[in-house]
Amino acid sequence: MQYHSALSTATAVDAVEPYMCKKVTKEIDETPADMKPKMFGLIKEFTPKSVKVTSEKIDGDQATLSLIDNSAQSTPRGITEKTAGTVTLVREDGTWKIDKESWNSNITSGPTDHESTQ
């Protein structure tokens, strides 16, 4: 998604506002100026850097995308974090814009030291 590419290089929330629907940009505009950098930092930190769309459902001027984090990796100890998300889009002036994003992560571990020595 273009949004994720823009987010990865953005240094301020203004750079990704073109991808957001009017409702979200209004909420951003109403956020106190001193809170915007902190809010943007959290968005950047918790949004996966590389995603793959696994399904999409379009219903008129609304769409729902299911995504997975393409950058998930295992550690040498076998700990893996799998992240999946849902993005709701709305069509405004003929362009799809982000309305909502939600992400969930599951962390799974590999065998314990005891299990790996047996």
PDB file of C-alpha atoms in Angstrom:
ATOM      1  CA  MET A   1       0.000   0.000   0.000  1.00  0.00           C
ATOM      2  CA  GLN A   2       1.204   3.493  -0.805  1.00  0.00           C
ATOM      3  CA  TYR A   3       0.237   4.603   2.697  1.00  0.00           C
ATOM      4  CA  HIS A   4       2.716   2.213   4.304  1.00  0.00           C
ATOM      5  CA  SER A   5       5.503   3.407   2.005  1.00  0.00           C
ATOM      6  CA  ALA A   6       4.719   7.026   2.835  1.00  0.00           C
ATOM      7  CA  LEU A   7       4.501   6.250   6.547  1.00  0.00           C
ATOM      8  CA  SER A   8       7.908   4.578   6.590  1.00  0.00           C
ATOM      9  CA  THR A   9       9.643   7.738   5.327  1.00  0.00           C
ATOM     10  CA  ALA A  10       7.389  10.373   6.900  1.00  0.00           C
ATOM     11  CA  THR A  11       8.710  12.570   9.678  1.00  0.00           C
ATOM     12  CA  ALA A  12       5.364  14.154  10.580  1.00  0.00           C
ATOM     13  CA  VAL A  13       1.704  13.191  10.446  1.00  0.00           C
ATOM     14  CA  ASP A  14       1.045  15.794   7.727  1.00  0.00           C
ATOM     15  CA  ALA A  15       2.857  13.545   5.227  1.00  0.00           C
ATOM     16  CA  VAL A  16       0.270  10.768   5.573  1.00  0.00           C
ATOM     17  CA  GLU A  17      -2.871  12.900   5.896  1.00  0.00           C
ATOM     18  CA  PRO A  18      -3.569  12.638   2.130  1.00  0.00           C
ATOM     19  CA  TYR A  19      -4.246   8.911   2.692  1.00  0.00           C
ATOM     20  CA  MET A  20      -6.765   9.539   5.488  1.00  0.00           C
ATOM     21  CA  CYS A  21     -10.480  10.210   5.165  1.00  0.00           C
ATOM     22  CA  LYS A  22     -11.910  13.620   6.090  1.00  0.00           C
ATOM     23  CA  LYS A  23     -13.141  12.364   9.474  1.00  0.00           C
ATOM     24  CA  VAL A  24      -9.649  11.209  10.450  1.00  0.00           C
ATOM     25  CA  THR A  25      -7.921  14.356   9.168  1.00  0.00           C
ATOM     26  CA  LYS A  26     -10.404  16.423  11.198  1.00  0.00           C
ATOM     27  CA  GLU A  27      -9.466  14.417  14.312  1.00  0.00           C
ATOM     28  CA  ILE A  28      -5.776  14.975  13.541  1.00  0.00           C
ATOM     29  CA  ASP A  29      -6.351  18.711  13.038  1.00  0.00           C
ATOM     30  CA  GLU A  30      -8.166  18.887  16.393  1.00  0.00           C
ATOM     31  CA  THR A  31      -5.277  17.182  18.207  1.00  0.00           C
ATOM     32  CA  PRO A  32      -3.243  19.681  20.261  1.00  0.00           C
ATOM     33  CA  ALA A  33      -0.051  20.610  18.394  1.00  0.00           C
ATOM     34  CA  ASP A  34       2.207  19.409  21.213  1.00  0.00           C
ATOM     35  CA  MET A  35       0.566  15.941  21.103  1.00  0.00           C
ATOM     36  CA  LYS A  36       0.891  15.376  17.342  1.00  0.00           C
ATOM     37  CA  PRO A  37       4.559  14.242  17.327  1.00  0.00           C
ATOM     38  CA  LYS A  38       3.908  11.744  20.131  1.00  0.00           C
ATOM     39  CA  MET A  39       0.749  10.438  18.436  1.00  0.00           C
ATOM     40  CA  PHE A  40       2.567  10.113  15.117  1.00  0.00           C
ATOM     41  CA  GLY A  41       5.469   8.317  16.776  1.00  0.00           C
ATOM     42  CA  LEU A  42       3.081   5.720  18.215  1.00  0.00           C
ATOM     43  CA  ILE A  43       1.362   5.232  14.863  1.00  0.00           C
ATOM     44  CA  LYS A  44       4.722   4.742  13.168  1.00  0.00           C
ATOM     45  CA  GLU A  45       6.001   2.371  15.829  1.00  0.00           C
ATOM     46  CA  PHE A  46       2.985   0.071  15.886  1.00  0.00           C
ATOM     47  CA  THR A  47       2.117  -0.035  12.181  1.00  0.00           C
ATOM     48  CA  PRO A  48       3.843  -2.869  10.285  1.00  0.00           C
ATOM     49  CA  LYS A  49       6.397  -1.658   7.748  1.00  0.00           C
ATOM     50  CA  SER A  50       5.559  -4.213   5.054  1.00  0.00           C
ATOM     51  CA  VAL A  51       2.085  -5.643   4.603  1.00  0.00           C
ATOM     52  CA  LYS A  52       0.318  -8.100   2.347  1.00  0.00           C
ATOM     53  CA  VAL A  53      -3.413  -7.878   1.626  1.00  0.00           C
ATOM     54  CA  THR A  54      -4.957 -11.296   2.270  1.00  0.00           C
ATOM     55  CA  SER A  55      -8.566 -10.386   1.487  1.00  0.00           C
ATOM     56  CA  GLU A  56     -10.725  -7.464   0.492  1.00  0.00           C
ATOM     57  CA  LYS A  57     -14.438  -6.815   0.630  1.00  0.00           C
ATOM     58  CA  ILE A  58     -15.972  -3.865  -1.185  1.00  0.00           C
ATOM     59  CA  ASP A  59     -19.482  -2.714  -0.356  1.00  0.00           C
ATOM     60  CA  GLY A  60     -20.340   0.458  -2.253  1.00  0.00           C
ATOM     61  CA  ASP A  61     -18.168   3.275  -0.935  1.00  0.00           C
ATOM     62  CA  GLN A  62     -16.695   1.201   1.901  1.00  0.00           C
ATOM     63  CA  ALA A  63     -14.040  -1.487   1.771  1.00  0.00           C
ATOM     64  CA  THR A  64     -12.445  -3.740   4.350  1.00  0.00           C
ATOM     65  CA  LEU A  65      -8.954  -5.127   3.878  1.00  0.00           C
ATOM     66  CA  SER A  66      -7.408  -7.940   5.881  1.00  0.00           C
ATOM     67  CA  LEU A  67      -3.632  -7.727   6.033  1.00  0.00           C
ATOM     68  CA  ILE A  68      -0.649  -9.532   7.466  1.00  0.00           C
ATOM     69  CA  ASP A  69       2.762  -8.194   8.408  1.00  0.00           C
ATOM     70  CA  ASN A  70       5.222  -9.344   5.741  1.00  0.00           C
ATOM     71  CA  SER A  71       8.223  -8.494   7.884  1.00  0.00           C
ATOM     72  CA  ALA A  72       7.566 -10.963  10.725  1.00  0.00           C
ATOM     73  CA  GLN A  73      10.667 -12.953  11.553  1.00  0.00           C
ATOM     74  CA  SER A  74      11.694 -15.596  14.046  1.00  0.00           C
ATOM     75  CA  THR A  75      14.481 -15.075  16.541  1.00  0.00           C
ATOM     76  CA  PRO A  76      17.214 -17.699  17.009  1.00  0.00           C
ATOM     77  CA  ARG A  77      15.301 -18.979  20.056  1.00  0.00           C
ATOM     78  CA  GLY A  78      12.221 -19.601  17.926  1.00  0.00           C
ATOM     79  CA  ILE A  79      10.125 -16.671  19.122  1.00  0.00           C
ATOM     80  CA  THR A  80       7.863 -15.456  16.336  1.00  0.00           C
ATOM     81  CA  GLU A  81       5.544 -12.466  16.271  1.00  0.00           C
ATOM     82  CA  LYS A  82       2.664 -12.709  13.819  1.00  0.00           C
ATOM     83  CA  THR A  83       0.735  -9.520  13.175  1.00  0.00           C
ATOM     84  CA  ALA A  84      -2.577  -9.256  11.333  1.00  0.00           C
ATOM     85  CA  GLY A  85      -4.756  -6.252  10.774  1.00  0.00           C
ATOM     86  CA  THR A  86      -7.949  -4.864   9.383  1.00  0.00           C
ATOM     87  CA  VAL A  87      -8.155  -1.588   7.499  1.00  0.00           C
ATOM     88  CA  THR A  88     -11.466   0.065   6.709  1.00  0.00           C
ATOM     89  CA  LEU A  89     -11.486   2.389   3.712  1.00  0.00           C
ATOM     90  CA  VAL A  90     -14.074   4.872   2.491  1.00  0.00           C
ATOM     91  CA  ARG A  91     -14.318   6.311  -1.000  1.00  0.00           C
ATOM     92  CA  GLU A  92     -14.187  10.104  -0.963  1.00  0.00           C
ATOM     93  CA  ASP A  93     -14.216  12.101  -4.181  1.00  0.00           C
ATOM     94  CA  GLY A  94     -13.435   8.903  -6.111  1.00  0.00           C
ATOM     95  CA  THR A  95     -10.372   7.995  -4.015  1.00  0.00           C
ATOM     96  CA  TRP A  96     -10.065   5.306  -1.338  1.00  0.00           C
ATOM     97  CA  LYS A  97      -9.040   6.789   2.027  1.00  0.00           C
ATOM     98  CA  ILE A  98      -8.203   5.129   5.348  1.00  0.00           C
ATOM     99  CA  ASP A  99     -10.966   5.365   7.940  1.00  0.00           C
ATOM    100  CA  LYS A 100      -9.775   2.878  10.582  1.00  0.00           C
ATOM    101  CA  GLU A 101      -6.838   0.574  11.213  1.00  0.00           C
ATOM    102  CA  SER A 102      -6.515  -2.115  13.833  1.00  0.00           C
ATOM    103  CA  TRP A 103      -3.628  -4.515  14.376  1.00  0.00           C
ATOM    104  CA  ASN A 104      -3.212  -7.565  16.587  1.00  0.00           C
ATOM    105  CA  SER A 105      -0.001  -9.427  17.350  1.00  0.00           C
ATOM    106  CA  ASN A 106       0.505 -12.951  18.620  1.00  0.00           C
ATOM    107  CA  ILE A 107       3.845 -14.010  19.980  1.00  0.00           C
ATOM    108  CA  THR A 108       4.685 -17.684  19.874  1.00  0.00           C
ATOM    109  CA  SER A 109       7.773 -19.273  21.285  1.00  0.00           C
ATOM    110  CA  GLY A 110       9.777 -22.215  20.098  1.00  0.00           C
ATOM    111  CA  PRO A 111      10.831 -25.152  22.247  1.00  0.00           C
ATOM    112  CA  THR A 112      12.123 -24.406  25.735  1.00  0.00           C
ATOM    113  CA  ASP A 113      15.744 -25.206  26.581  1.00  0.00           C
ATOM    114  CA  HIS A 114      14.541 -28.400  28.258  1.00  0.00           C
ATOM    115  CA  GLU A 115      12.502 -29.475  25.206  1.00  0.00           C
ATOM    116  CA  SER A 116      15.288 -28.698  22.739  1.00  0.00           C
ATOM    117  CA  THR A 117      17.806 -30.897  24.566  1.00  0.00           C
ATOM    118  CA  GLN A 118      15.647 -34.019  24.538  1.00  0.00           C
TER     119      GLN A 118
END
